[in-house]
Coordinates of N, CA and C in Angstrom, one line a residue:
X1109 N -2.0 -4.4 3.2 CA -0.8 -5.3 3.1 C -0.4 -5.6 4.5
X1110 N -0.4 -6.8 4.9 CA -0.1 -7.2 6.2 C 1.4 -7.7 6.3
X1111 N 1.9 -7.7 7.5 CA 3.3 -8.2 7.7 C 4.3 -7.5 6.9
X1112 N 4.1 -6.2 6.8 CA 5.1 -5.4 6.1 C 5.4 -4.2 6.9
X1113 N 6.7 -3.8 7.0 CA 7.1 -2.6 7.7 C 6.6 -1.4 7.1
X1114 N 5.9 -0.6 7.8 CA 5.3 0.7 7.3 C 6.2 1.8 7.9
X1115 N 7.4 1.8 7.6 CA 8.3 2.9 8.1 C 8.5 3.9 6.9
X1116 N 8.5 5.2 7.3 CA 8.7 6.2 6.3 C 10.0 6.0 5.5
X1117 N 10.0 6.1 4.2 CA 11.1 5.9 3.3 C 11.4 4.4 3.0
X1118 N 10.7 3.5 3.7 CA 11.0 2.1 3.3 C 10.3 1.8 2.0
X1119 N 10.7 0.7 1.4 CA 10.1 0.3 0.1 C 9.4 -1.1 0.3
X1120 N 8.4 -1.2 -0.5 CA 7.6 -2.5 -0.4 C 7.5 -3.0 -1.9
X1121 N 7.8 -4.2 -2.0 CA 7.6 -4.9 -3.3 C 6.3 -5.6 -3.3
X1122 N 5.4 -5.3 -4.2 CA 4.1 -5.9 -4.3 C 4.2 -6.9 -5.5
X1123 N 3.8 -8.1 -5.2 CA 3.9 -9.2 -6.2 C 2.6 -9.9 -6.4
X1124 N 2.6 -10.9 -7.3 CA 1.5 -11.8 -7.6 C 0.2 -11.1 -7.8
X1125 N -0.9 -11.6 -7.2 CA -2.2 -11.1 -7.4 C -2.4 -9.7 -7.1
X1126 N -1.7 -9.2 -6.0 CA -1.9 -7.8 -5.7 C -1.2 -6.9 -6.7
X1127 N -0.1 -7.3 -7.3 CA 0.6 -6.5 -8.3 C -0.3 -6.6 -9.6
X1128 N -0.8 -7.7 -9.9 CA -1.6 -7.9 -11.1 C -2.8 -6.9 -11.0
X1129 N -3.5 -6.8 -9.9 CA -4.6 -6.0 -9.7 C -4.2 -4.5 -9.9
X1130 N -3.1 -4.1 -9.3 CA -2.7 -2.7 -9.4 C -2.3 -2.4 -10.9
X1131 N -1.6 -3.3 -11.6 CA -1.2 -3.0 -12.9 C -2.3 -3.1 -14.0
X1132 N -3.1 -4.2 -13.9 CA -4.0 -4.5 -15.0 C -5.5 -4.0 -14.7
X1133 N -5.8 -3.9 -13.5 CA -7.2 -3.5 -13.1 C -7.3 -2.0 -12.8
X1134 N -6.5 -1.6 -11.8 CA -6.4 -0.2 -11.4 C -5.7 0.6 -12.5
X1135 N -4.7 0.0 -13.2 CA -3.9 0.7 -14.2 C -3.1 1.8 -13.5
X1136 N -2.4 1.5 -12.4 CA -1.6 2.4 -11.7 C -0.4 2.8 -12.6
X1137 N 0.1 4.0 -12.4 CA 1.2 4.5 -13.2 C 2.3 5.0 -12.2
X1138 N 3.6 5.0 -12.7 CA 4.7 5.5 -11.8 C 4.4 6.9 -11.3
X1139 N 4.8 7.1 -10.1 CA 4.7 8.4 -9.4 C 3.3 8.6 -8.8
X1140 N 2.3 7.8 -9.1 CA 1.0 7.9 -8.5 C 1.1 7.5 -7.1
X1141 N 0.2 8.0 -6.3 CA 0.1 7.7 -4.8 C -1.1 6.8 -4.5
X1142 N -0.9 5.9 -3.5 CA -1.9 5.0 -3.1 C -1.9 5.0 -1.6
X1143 N -3.1 4.6 -1.0 CA -3.2 4.5 0.4 C -3.1 3.0 0.8
X1144 N -2.3 2.6 1.7 CA -2.1 1.2 2.1 C -2.8 1.1 3.5
X1145 N -3.6 0.1 3.7 CA -4.2 -0.2 5.0 C -3.7 -1.6 5.4
X1146 N -3.1 -1.6 6.6 CA -2.6 -2.9 7.0 C -3.5 -3.8 7.9
X1147 N -4.6 -3.2 8.3 CA -5.5 -4.0 9.1 C -5.2 -4.0 10.6
X1148 N -4.1 -3.3 11.0 CA -3.6 -3.3 12.4 C -3.7 -1.9 12.9
X1149 N -4.5 -1.0 12.3 CA -4.7 0.3 12.8 C -3.7 1.3 12.2
X1150 N -3.0 1.0 11.1 CA -2.1 1.9 10.5 C -2.5 2.0 9.0
X1151 N -2.3 3.2 8.5 CA -2.4 3.5 7.1 C -1.1 4.2 6.6
X1152 N -0.8 4.0 5.4 CA 0.4 4.6 4.8 C 0.2 5.2 3.5
X1153 N 0.6 6.3 3.2 CA 0.6 6.9 1.9 C 1.9 6.5 1.2
X1154 N 1.7 5.9 0.0 CA 2.9 5.3 -0.7 C 2.9 5.8 -2.1
X1155 N 4.1 6.0 -2.7 CA 4.2 6.4 -4.1 C 4.8 5.2 -4.9
X1156 N 4.2 5.1 -6.1 CA 4.7 4.0 -7.0 C 6.0 4.5 -7.6
X1157 N 7.1 3.7 -7.4 CA 8.4 4.1 -7.9 C 8.8 3.3 -9.1
X1158 N 8.3 2.1 -9.2 CA 8.7 1.3 -10.4 C 7.6 0.2 -10.6
X1159 N 7.4 0.0 -11.9 CA 6.4 -1.1 -12.3 C 7.0 -1.9 -13.4
X1160 N 6.9 -3.3 -13.2 CA 7.4 -4.2 -14.2 C 6.1 -5.0 -14.5
X1161 N 6.3 -6.1 -15.4 CA 5.1 -6.9 -15.8 C 4.5 -7.6 -14.6
X1162 N 5.3 -7.9 -13.6 CA 4.8 -8.7 -12.5 C 4.9 -8.1 -11.1
X1163 N 5.6 -7.0 -11.0 CA 5.8 -6.4 -9.7 C 5.6 -4.9 -9.7
X1164 N 5.2 -4.3 -8.5 CA 5.1 -2.9 -8.3 C 5.9 -2.6 -7.1
X1165 N 6.8 -1.6 -7.2 CA 7.6 -1.1 -6.1 C 7.0 0.2 -5.5
X1166 N 6.8 0.2 -4.2 CA 6.2 1.4 -3.5 C 7.2 2.0 -2.6
X1167 N 7.2 3.3 -2.4 CA 8.0 3.9 -1.3 C 7.0 4.6 -0.4
X1168 N 7.2 4.3 0.9 CA 6.3 4.9 2.0 C 6.7 6.3 2.2
X1169 N 5.7 7.2 2.1 CA 5.9 8.6 2.3 C 5.4 9.1 3.6
X1170 N 4.3 8.5 4.1 CA 3.7 9.0 5.4 C 3.0 7.8 6.0
X1171 N 3.0 7.7 7.4 CA 2.4 6.7 8.1 C 1.5 7.3 9.2
X1172 N 0.3 6.8 9.4 CA -0.6 7.3 10.4 C -1.2 6.1 11.2
X1173 N -1.3 6.3 12.5 CA -1.9 5.3 13.4 C -3.3 5.8 13.6
X1174 N -4.3 4.9 13.5 CA -5.7 5.3 13.7 C -6.2 4.5 14.9
X1175 N -7.1 5.2 15.7 CA -7.7 4.6 16.8 C -8.7 3.5 16.3
X1176 N -8.7 2.4 16.9 CA -9.6 1.3 16.5 C -10.8 1.4 17.3
X1177 N -12.0 1.3 16.6 CA -13.3 1.4 17.3 C -13.9 0.0 17.2
X1178 N -14.6 -0.4 18.3 CA -15.2 -1.7 18.3 C -16.7 -1.5 18.2
X1179 N -17.3 -2.3 17.4 CA -18.8 -2.2 17.2 C -19.5 -2.8 18.4
X1180 N -20.4 -2.1 19.0 CA -21.2 -2.6 20.1 C -22.6 -2.9 19.6
X1181 N -23.1 -4.2 19.8 CA -24.4 -4.6 19.4 C -25.5 -4.1 20.4

């Protein structure tokens, strides 16, 4: 998820296609945990706090910064 604050205890509302995928394909349930990768070197462990037909609400539990490695040809 890009352009989202990955601060501990912050909440993220997942909508549209991403929510549909979590709800109907992955079949995520309340209180389950998922790993969020933002593509900028950060990952966050988040817990599902609420699910509706079209939205998933996540709470950030933990954030980690990872060193970025560049591929050398």
